[in-house]
PDB file of C-alpha atoms in Angstrom:
ATOM      1  CA  UNK A   1       0.000   0.000   0.000  1.00 67.00           C
ATOM      2  CA  UNK A   2       0.793   3.727   0.146  1.00 87.00           C
ATOM      3  CA  UNK A   3       1.816   4.144  -3.459  1.00 94.00           C
ATOM      4  CA  UNK A   4       2.567   7.680  -4.612  1.00 97.00           C
ATOM      5  CA  UNK A   5       3.329   8.686  -8.190  1.00 97.00           C
ATOM      6  CA  UNK A   6       4.770  11.892  -9.595  1.00 98.00           C
ATOM      7  CA  UNK A   7       4.780  12.981 -13.205  1.00 98.00           C
ATOM      8  CA  UNK A   8       7.013  13.829 -14.894  1.00 98.00           C
ATOM      9  CA  UNK A   9      10.007  12.237 -13.212  1.00 97.00           C
ATOM     10  CA  UNK A  10      12.282  14.772 -14.825  1.00 97.00           C
ATOM     11  CA  UNK A  11      11.734  17.839 -16.941  1.00 98.00           C
ATOM     12  CA  UNK A  12      13.981  20.330 -18.685  1.00 98.00           C
ATOM     13  CA  UNK A  13      12.537  23.690 -19.656  1.00 96.00           C
ATOM     14  CA  UNK A  14      13.642  27.083 -20.873  1.00 97.00           C
ATOM     15  CA  UNK A  15      13.825  30.065 -18.567  1.00 97.00           C
ATOM     16  CA  UNK A  16      10.523  31.919 -18.387  1.00 97.00           C
ATOM     17  CA  UNK A  17       8.288  28.948 -19.096  1.00 97.00           C
ATOM     18  CA  UNK A  18       5.904  27.254 -16.658  1.00 97.00           C
ATOM     19  CA  UNK A  19       6.080  23.653 -15.560  1.00 98.00           C
ATOM     20  CA  UNK A  20       3.343  21.552 -13.954  1.00 98.00           C
ATOM     21  CA  UNK A  21       4.135  18.608 -11.694  1.00 98.00           C
ATOM     22  CA  UNK A  22       1.436  16.082 -10.812  1.00 97.00           C
ATOM     23  CA  UNK A  23       1.299  14.028  -7.643  1.00 97.00           C
ATOM     24  CA  UNK A  24      -1.140  11.172  -7.178  1.00 96.00           C
ATOM     25  CA  UNK A  25      -1.856   8.923  -4.210  1.00 95.00           C
ATOM     26  CA  UNK A  26      -2.818   5.682  -5.938  1.00 94.00           C
ATOM     27  CA  UNK A  27      -4.241   3.589  -3.108  1.00 93.00           C
ATOM     28  CA  UNK A  28      -5.216   6.021  -0.383  1.00 93.00           C
ATOM     29  CA  UNK A  29      -6.912   9.356   0.051  1.00 93.00           C
ATOM     30  CA  UNK A  30      -4.752  12.303   1.025  1.00 93.00           C
ATOM     31  CA  UNK A  31      -6.483  14.891   3.142  1.00 91.00           C
ATOM     32  CA  UNK A  32      -3.271  16.918   3.268  1.00 94.00           C
ATOM     33  CA  UNK A  33      -0.544  17.377   0.687  1.00 95.00           C
ATOM     34  CA  UNK A  34       2.953  18.588   1.473  1.00 96.00           C
ATOM     35  CA  UNK A  35       5.395  19.787  -1.179  1.00 97.00           C
ATOM     36  CA  UNK A  36       9.123  19.738  -0.503  1.00 98.00           C
ATOM     37  CA  UNK A  37      12.114  21.003  -2.457  1.00 98.00           C
ATOM     38  CA  UNK A  38      15.587  19.504  -2.319  1.00 97.00           C
ATOM     39  CA  UNK A  39      18.638  21.169  -3.843  1.00 94.00           C
ATOM     40  CA  UNK A  40      21.601  18.943  -4.835  1.00 91.00           C
ATOM     41  CA  UNK A  41      23.260  17.329  -1.840  1.00 89.00           C
ATOM     42  CA  UNK A  42      20.998  19.271   0.501  1.00 93.00           C
ATOM     43  CA  UNK A  43      18.131  18.445   2.783  1.00 95.00           C
ATOM     44  CA  UNK A  44      14.423  18.538   2.063  1.00 96.00           C
ATOM     45  CA  UNK A  45      12.725  21.835   2.775  1.00 97.00           C
ATOM     46  CA  UNK A  46       8.971  22.141   3.207  1.00 96.00           C
ATOM     47  CA  UNK A  47       7.534  24.550   0.649  1.00 97.00           C
ATOM     48  CA  UNK A  48       3.816  24.445   1.274  1.00 96.00           C
ATOM     49  CA  UNK A  49       0.928  22.565   2.799  1.00 95.00           C
ATOM     50  CA  UNK A  50      -2.501  22.168   1.228  1.00 93.00           C
ATOM     51  CA  UNK A  51      -5.725  20.571   2.286  1.00 89.00           C
ATOM     52  CA  UNK A  52      -8.201  19.275  -0.264  1.00 83.00           C
ATOM     53  CA  UNK A  53     -10.363  22.075  -1.537  1.00 80.00           C
ATOM     54  CA  UNK A  54      -8.509  24.787   0.378  1.00 84.00           C
ATOM     55  CA  UNK A  55      -5.819  27.293  -0.468  1.00 89.00           C
ATOM     56  CA  UNK A  56      -2.267  26.226   0.219  1.00 93.00           C
ATOM     57  CA  UNK A  57      -0.222  27.593   3.102  1.00 95.00           C
ATOM     58  CA  UNK A  58       3.293  28.549   2.107  1.00 96.00           C
ATOM     59  CA  UNK A  59       6.445  28.492   4.223  1.00 95.00           C
ATOM     60  CA  UNK A  60       8.350  31.678   4.810  1.00 95.00           C
ATOM     61  CA  UNK A  61      10.403  32.636   1.797  1.00 94.00           C
ATOM     62  CA  UNK A  62       8.378  30.604  -0.720  1.00 96.00           C
ATOM     63  CA  UNK A  63       6.580  32.780  -3.269  1.00 95.00           C
ATOM     64  CA  UNK A  64       2.947  31.731  -3.526  1.00 93.00           C
ATOM     65  CA  UNK A  65       2.525  33.403  -6.924  1.00 95.00           C
ATOM     66  CA  UNK A  66       5.490  31.504  -8.315  1.00 96.00           C
ATOM     67  CA  UNK A  67       4.653  28.062  -6.942  1.00 97.00           C
ATOM     68  CA  UNK A  68       0.971  27.449  -7.573  1.00 96.00           C
ATOM     69  CA  UNK A  69      -0.500  24.488  -5.741  1.00 95.00           C
ATOM     70  CA  UNK A  70      -3.825  22.885  -6.539  1.00 91.00           C
ATOM     71  CA  UNK A  71      -5.286  20.118  -4.388  1.00 89.00           C
ATOM     72  CA  UNK A  72      -8.565  19.556  -6.172  1.00 83.00           C
ATOM     73  CA  UNK A  73      -9.186  15.996  -5.066  1.00 91.00           C
ATOM     74  CA  UNK A  74      -8.134  13.560  -2.360  1.00 92.00           C
ATOM     75  CA  UNK A  75      -5.872  11.721  -4.786  1.00 94.00           C
ATOM     76  CA  UNK A  76      -4.385  14.472  -6.952  1.00 94.00           C
ATOM     77  CA  UNK A  77      -2.336  17.589  -6.321  1.00 95.00           C
ATOM     78  CA  UNK A  78      -0.362  19.707  -8.745  1.00 96.00           C
ATOM     79  CA  UNK A  79       2.540  22.094  -8.331  1.00 97.00           C
ATOM     80  CA  UNK A  80       3.059  24.636 -11.099  1.00 97.00           C
ATOM     81  CA  UNK A  81       6.334  26.513 -11.236  1.00 98.00           C
ATOM     82  CA  UNK A  82       5.518  29.706 -13.098  1.00 97.00           C
ATOM     83  CA  UNK A  83       8.066  31.684 -15.077  1.00 97.00           C
ATOM     84  CA  UNK A  84      10.794  29.266 -14.063  1.00 97.00           C
ATOM     85  CA  UNK A  85      14.376  30.471 -13.754  1.00 97.00           C
ATOM     86  CA  UNK A  86      17.648  28.537 -13.355  1.00 97.00           C
ATOM     87  CA  UNK A  87      17.592  29.044  -9.586  1.00 96.00           C
ATOM     88  CA  UNK A  88      14.341  27.047  -9.481  1.00 97.00           C
ATOM     89  CA  UNK A  89      16.213  23.975 -10.696  1.00 97.00           C
ATOM     90  CA  UNK A  90      15.726  21.434  -7.954  1.00 97.00           C
ATOM     91  CA  UNK A  91      14.203  18.117  -6.953  1.00 97.00           C
ATOM     92  CA  UNK A  92      10.534  18.557  -6.052  1.00 98.00           C
ATOM     93  CA  UNK A  93       8.922  15.897  -3.881  1.00 98.00           C
ATOM     94  CA  UNK A  94       5.289  15.620  -2.918  1.00 97.00           C
ATOM     95  CA  UNK A  95       4.122  13.990   0.283  1.00 97.00           C
ATOM     96  CA  UNK A  96       0.453  13.100   0.560  1.00 96.00           C
ATOM     97  CA  UNK A  97      -0.819  12.494   4.053  1.00 94.00           C
ATOM     98  CA  UNK A  98      -3.776  10.611   5.467  1.00 92.00           C
ATOM     99  CA  UNK A  99      -3.692  12.927   8.461  1.00 87.00           C
ATOM    100  CA  UNK A 100      -2.023  10.186  10.467  1.00 86.00           C
ATOM    101  CA  UNK A 101       0.957   9.374   8.289  1.00 88.00           C
ATOM    102  CA  UNK A 102       2.634  11.002   5.307  1.00 91.00           C
ATOM    103  CA  UNK A 103       4.209   9.216   2.358  1.00 94.00           C
ATOM    104  CA  UNK A 104       6.707  10.489  -0.172  1.00 96.00           C
ATOM    105  CA  UNK A 105       6.570  10.499  -3.930  1.00 97.00           C
ATOM    106  CA  UNK A 106       9.547   9.527  -6.110  1.00 97.00           C
ATOM    107  CA  UNK A 107      10.328  13.165  -6.905  1.00 97.00           C
ATOM    108  CA  UNK A 108      10.574  15.312 -10.026  1.00 98.00           C
ATOM    109  CA  UNK A 109      13.906  16.658 -11.197  1.00 98.00           C
ATOM    110  CA  UNK A 110      13.418  20.123 -12.706  1.00 98.00           C
ATOM    111  CA  UNK A 111      16.200  21.677 -14.736  1.00 98.00           C
ATOM    112  CA  UNK A 112      15.706  25.218 -16.012  1.00 97.00           C
ATOM    113  CA  UNK A 113      18.065  26.300 -18.762  1.00 96.00           C
TER     114      UNK A 113
ATOM    115  CA  UNK B   1      17.374  28.720  12.599  1.00 54.00           C
ATOM    116  CA  UNK B   2      17.888  25.052  12.080  1.00 63.00           C
ATOM    117  CA  UNK B   3      15.490  23.187  14.300  1.00 90.00           C
ATOM    118  CA  UNK B   4      16.941  19.717  13.765  1.00 96.00           C
ATOM    119  CA  UNK B   5      20.712  19.276  13.869  1.00 97.00           C
ATOM    120  CA  UNK B   6      22.162  16.071  12.430  1.00 98.00           C
ATOM    121  CA  UNK B   7      25.644  14.584  12.682  1.00 97.00           C
ATOM    122  CA  UNK B   8      27.903  13.376  11.269  1.00 98.00           C
ATOM    123  CA  UNK B   9      27.640  14.797   7.778  1.00 97.00           C
ATOM    124  CA  UNK B  10      29.315  11.680   6.379  1.00 98.00           C
ATOM    125  CA  UNK B  11      30.165   8.295   7.812  1.00 98.00           C
ATOM    126  CA  UNK B  12      32.188   5.311   6.643  1.00 98.00           C
ATOM    127  CA  UNK B  13      31.570   1.958   8.334  1.00 98.00           C
ATOM    128  CA  UNK B  14      32.948  -1.475   7.635  1.00 98.00           C
ATOM    129  CA  UNK B  15      30.549  -4.209   6.589  1.00 98.00           C
ATOM    130  CA  UNK B  16      29.090  -5.861   9.657  1.00 98.00           C
ATOM    131  CA  UNK B  17      29.732  -2.851  11.870  1.00 98.00           C
ATOM    132  CA  UNK B  18      27.288  -0.531  13.613  1.00 98.00           C
ATOM    133  CA  UNK B  19      26.366   2.783  11.991  1.00 98.00           C
ATOM    134  CA  UNK B  20      25.274   5.510  14.399  1.00 98.00           C
ATOM    135  CA  UNK B  21      23.727   8.823  13.369  1.00 98.00           C
ATOM    136  CA  UNK B  22      22.661  11.454  15.840  1.00 98.00           C
ATOM    137  CA  UNK B  23      20.093  14.240  15.831  1.00 98.00           C
ATOM    138  CA  UNK B  24      19.121  16.985  18.226  1.00 98.00           C
ATOM    139  CA  UNK B  25      16.008  19.122  18.132  1.00 97.00           C
ATOM    140  CA  UNK B  26      15.014  22.418  19.662  1.00 94.00           C
ATOM    141  CA  UNK B  27      11.248  22.637  19.417  1.00 93.00           C
ATOM    142  CA  UNK B  28       9.651  20.871  22.386  1.00 93.00           C
ATOM    143  CA  UNK B  29       6.353  20.770  20.490  1.00 92.00           C
ATOM    144  CA  UNK B  30       7.755  18.064  18.201  1.00 94.00           C
ATOM    145  CA  UNK B  31       6.137  14.722  18.955  1.00 93.00           C
ATOM    146  CA  UNK B  32       7.074  12.542  15.994  1.00 94.00           C
ATOM    147  CA  UNK B  33      10.636  11.618  15.020  1.00 96.00           C
ATOM    148  CA  UNK B  34      11.149   9.574  11.842  1.00 96.00           C
ATOM    149  CA  UNK B  35      14.265   8.498  10.010  1.00 97.00           C
ATOM    150  CA  UNK B  36      14.355   8.346   6.225  1.00 97.00           C
ATOM    151  CA  UNK B  37      16.672   6.632   3.763  1.00 98.00           C
ATOM    152  CA  UNK B  38      17.251   8.210   0.389  1.00 97.00           C
ATOM    153  CA  UNK B  39      19.062   6.859  -2.651  1.00 97.00           C
ATOM    154  CA  UNK B  40      20.290   9.223  -5.403  1.00 94.00           C
ATOM    155  CA  UNK B  41      17.471  10.459  -7.590  1.00 93.00           C
ATOM    156  CA  UNK B  42      14.758   8.889  -5.450  1.00 95.00           C
ATOM    157  CA  UNK B  43      12.294  10.141  -2.894  1.00 95.00           C
ATOM    158  CA  UNK B  44      12.937   9.463   0.795  1.00 96.00           C
ATOM    159  CA  UNK B  45      11.645   6.209   2.267  1.00 95.00           C
ATOM    160  CA  UNK B  46      10.573   5.859   5.880  1.00 94.00           C
ATOM    161  CA  UNK B  47      12.832   3.520   7.858  1.00 96.00           C
ATOM    162  CA  UNK B  48      11.575   3.785  11.393  1.00 96.00           C
ATOM    163  CA  UNK B  49       9.890   6.376  13.587  1.00 95.00           C
ATOM    164  CA  UNK B  50       9.416   7.018  17.289  1.00 95.00           C
ATOM    165  CA  UNK B  51       7.136   9.070  19.494  1.00 93.00           C
ATOM    166  CA  UNK B  52       8.350  10.612  22.778  1.00 91.00           C
ATOM    167  CA  UNK B  53       6.461   8.224  25.037  1.00 92.00           C
ATOM    168  CA  UNK B  54       9.115   5.525  24.483  1.00 94.00           C
ATOM    169  CA  UNK B  55      12.899   5.651  24.758  1.00 95.00           C
ATOM    170  CA  UNK B  56      13.763   3.014  22.191  1.00 97.00           C
ATOM    171  CA  UNK B  57      12.217   1.316  19.184  1.00 97.00           C
ATOM    172  CA  UNK B  58      13.687  -1.536  17.202  1.00 97.00           C
ATOM    173  CA  UNK B  59      12.707  -2.830  13.779  1.00 96.00           C
ATOM    174  CA  UNK B  60      14.994  -5.469  12.364  1.00 97.00           C
ATOM    175  CA  UNK B  61      18.528  -4.066  12.135  1.00 97.00           C
ATOM    176  CA  UNK B  62      17.340  -0.502  12.796  1.00 98.00           C
ATOM    177  CA  UNK B  63      16.988   0.991  16.274  1.00 98.00           C
ATOM    178  CA  UNK B  64      16.008   4.484  17.369  1.00 97.00           C
ATOM    179  CA  UNK B  65      17.122   5.687  20.780  1.00 97.00           C
ATOM    180  CA  UNK B  66      15.272   8.704  22.132  1.00 97.00           C
ATOM    181  CA  UNK B  67      16.292  10.987  25.015  1.00 96.00           C
ATOM    182  CA  UNK B  68      13.490  13.429  25.698  1.00 95.00           C
ATOM    183  CA  UNK B  69      15.287  15.402  28.419  1.00 95.00           C
ATOM    184  CA  UNK B  70      18.312  15.955  26.212  1.00 96.00           C
ATOM    185  CA  UNK B  71      16.137  16.498  23.110  1.00 96.00           C
ATOM    186  CA  UNK B  72      18.216  14.019  21.174  1.00 97.00           C
ATOM    187  CA  UNK B  73      17.550  10.902  19.152  1.00 98.00           C
ATOM    188  CA  UNK B  74      19.758   8.555  17.216  1.00 98.00           C
ATOM    189  CA  UNK B  75      19.621   5.841  14.602  1.00 98.00           C
ATOM    190  CA  UNK B  76      21.634   2.660  15.006  1.00 98.00           C
ATOM    191  CA  UNK B  77      22.068   0.318  12.040  1.00 98.00           C
ATOM    192  CA  UNK B  78      23.316  -3.053  13.206  1.00 98.00           C
ATOM    193  CA  UNK B  79      25.282  -5.422  10.956  1.00 98.00           C
ATOM    194  CA  UNK B  80      25.648  -2.688   8.330  1.00 98.00           C
ATOM    195  CA  UNK B  81      25.617  -3.915   4.727  1.00 98.00           C
ATOM    196  CA  UNK B  82      26.838  -2.333   1.468  1.00 97.00           C
ATOM    197  CA  UNK B  83      23.185  -2.019   0.421  1.00 97.00           C
ATOM    198  CA  UNK B  84      22.687   0.349   3.366  1.00 98.00           C
ATOM    199  CA  UNK B  85      24.944   2.906   1.640  1.00 98.00           C
ATOM    200  CA  UNK B  86      22.647   5.905   1.183  1.00 98.00           C
ATOM    201  CA  UNK B  87      21.822   9.292   2.656  1.00 98.00           C
ATOM    202  CA  UNK B  88      19.908   9.217   5.921  1.00 98.00           C
ATOM    203  CA  UNK B  89      17.754  12.042   7.210  1.00 98.00           C
ATOM    204  CA  UNK B  90      16.268  12.499  10.635  1.00 98.00           C
ATOM    205  CA  UNK B  91      13.135  14.588  10.858  1.00 97.00           C
ATOM    206  CA  UNK B  92      10.640  15.898  13.355  1.00 96.00           C
ATOM    207  CA  UNK B  93       7.103  17.183  13.300  1.00 94.00           C
ATOM    208  CA  UNK B  94       4.189  18.137  15.484  1.00 90.00           C
ATOM    209  CA  UNK B  95       0.731  16.619  15.511  1.00 78.00           C
ATOM    210  CA  UNK B  96       1.925  13.040  15.348  1.00 74.00           C
ATOM    211  CA  UNK B  97       3.407  13.161  11.861  1.00 73.00           C
ATOM    212  CA  UNK B  98       0.396  13.408   9.612  1.00 82.00           C
ATOM    213  CA  UNK B  99      -1.038  16.892   9.884  1.00 84.00           C
ATOM    214  CA  UNK B 100       2.124  19.000   9.951  1.00 90.00           C
ATOM    215  CA  UNK B 101       5.085  19.097   7.613  1.00 93.00           C
ATOM    216  CA  UNK B 102       8.395  17.578   8.564  1.00 95.00           C
ATOM    217  CA  UNK B 103      11.520  19.492   9.549  1.00 96.00           C
ATOM    218  CA  UNK B 104      14.520  17.600   8.270  1.00 97.00           C
ATOM    219  CA  UNK B 105      18.120  17.398   9.434  1.00 97.00           C
ATOM    220  CA  UNK B 106      20.833  18.100   6.884  1.00 96.00           C
ATOM    221  CA  UNK B 107      21.472  14.433   6.180  1.00 97.00           C
ATOM    222  CA  UNK B 108      24.250  11.893   6.662  1.00 98.00           C
ATOM    223  CA  UNK B 109      25.960  10.270   3.708  1.00 98.00           C
ATOM    224  CA  UNK B 110      26.658   6.711   4.823  1.00 98.00           C
ATOM    225  CA  UNK B 111      29.120   4.448   3.031  1.00 98.00           C
ATOM    226  CA  UNK B 112      29.441   0.807   4.024  1.00 98.00           C
ATOM    227  CA  UNK B 113      32.729  -0.625   2.882  1.00 97.00           C
ATOM    228  CA  UNK B 114      32.710  -4.322   1.890  1.00 92.00           C
TER     229      UNK B 114
END
């Protein structure tokens, strides 16, 4: 159980374009979705928290207009990086939670040229 | 302000030996302390977790020791194997681990030499 998928697994885009990352919980319902970012050889940093049907709550220093989060259903959440720049290149990992336990997706490697 | 401090940054252990990684936290509201294993290019995978009502938890070769008064917890990997070579992260959260995001330590790069 507790299978989480992310799509795409890796994406390369040009500076100024937008990229959408999908996260699905395949065998459980996620009342809460966490999004983390991990720079190379660094730790995971919480970016934002969203509850199904509600607006996301962003951590200090994370631009809400740049990282758009949609949590429209209990099994799907999306993270859109708008007007991406090279400094946004990172490993983005979703973590859907049942409210009791959170599980991690396989991650999406974003490279912005 | 880093709320979870992890050491060492890197660790080399001989096959069959014991790997020990330590973490210290500052926020006394934390009540859930998991350890994650991460391989390059993959998401983190939960190894073992502990809540502050117990001082030790063991699952197979993995043991967490927890010292509430010192605000410290550690991971012990017994009989370390080359397949254990990975990056290990300690973490902490409030609300039992499901309703609040995790605060991670900086990670320990573990190498098990055959």
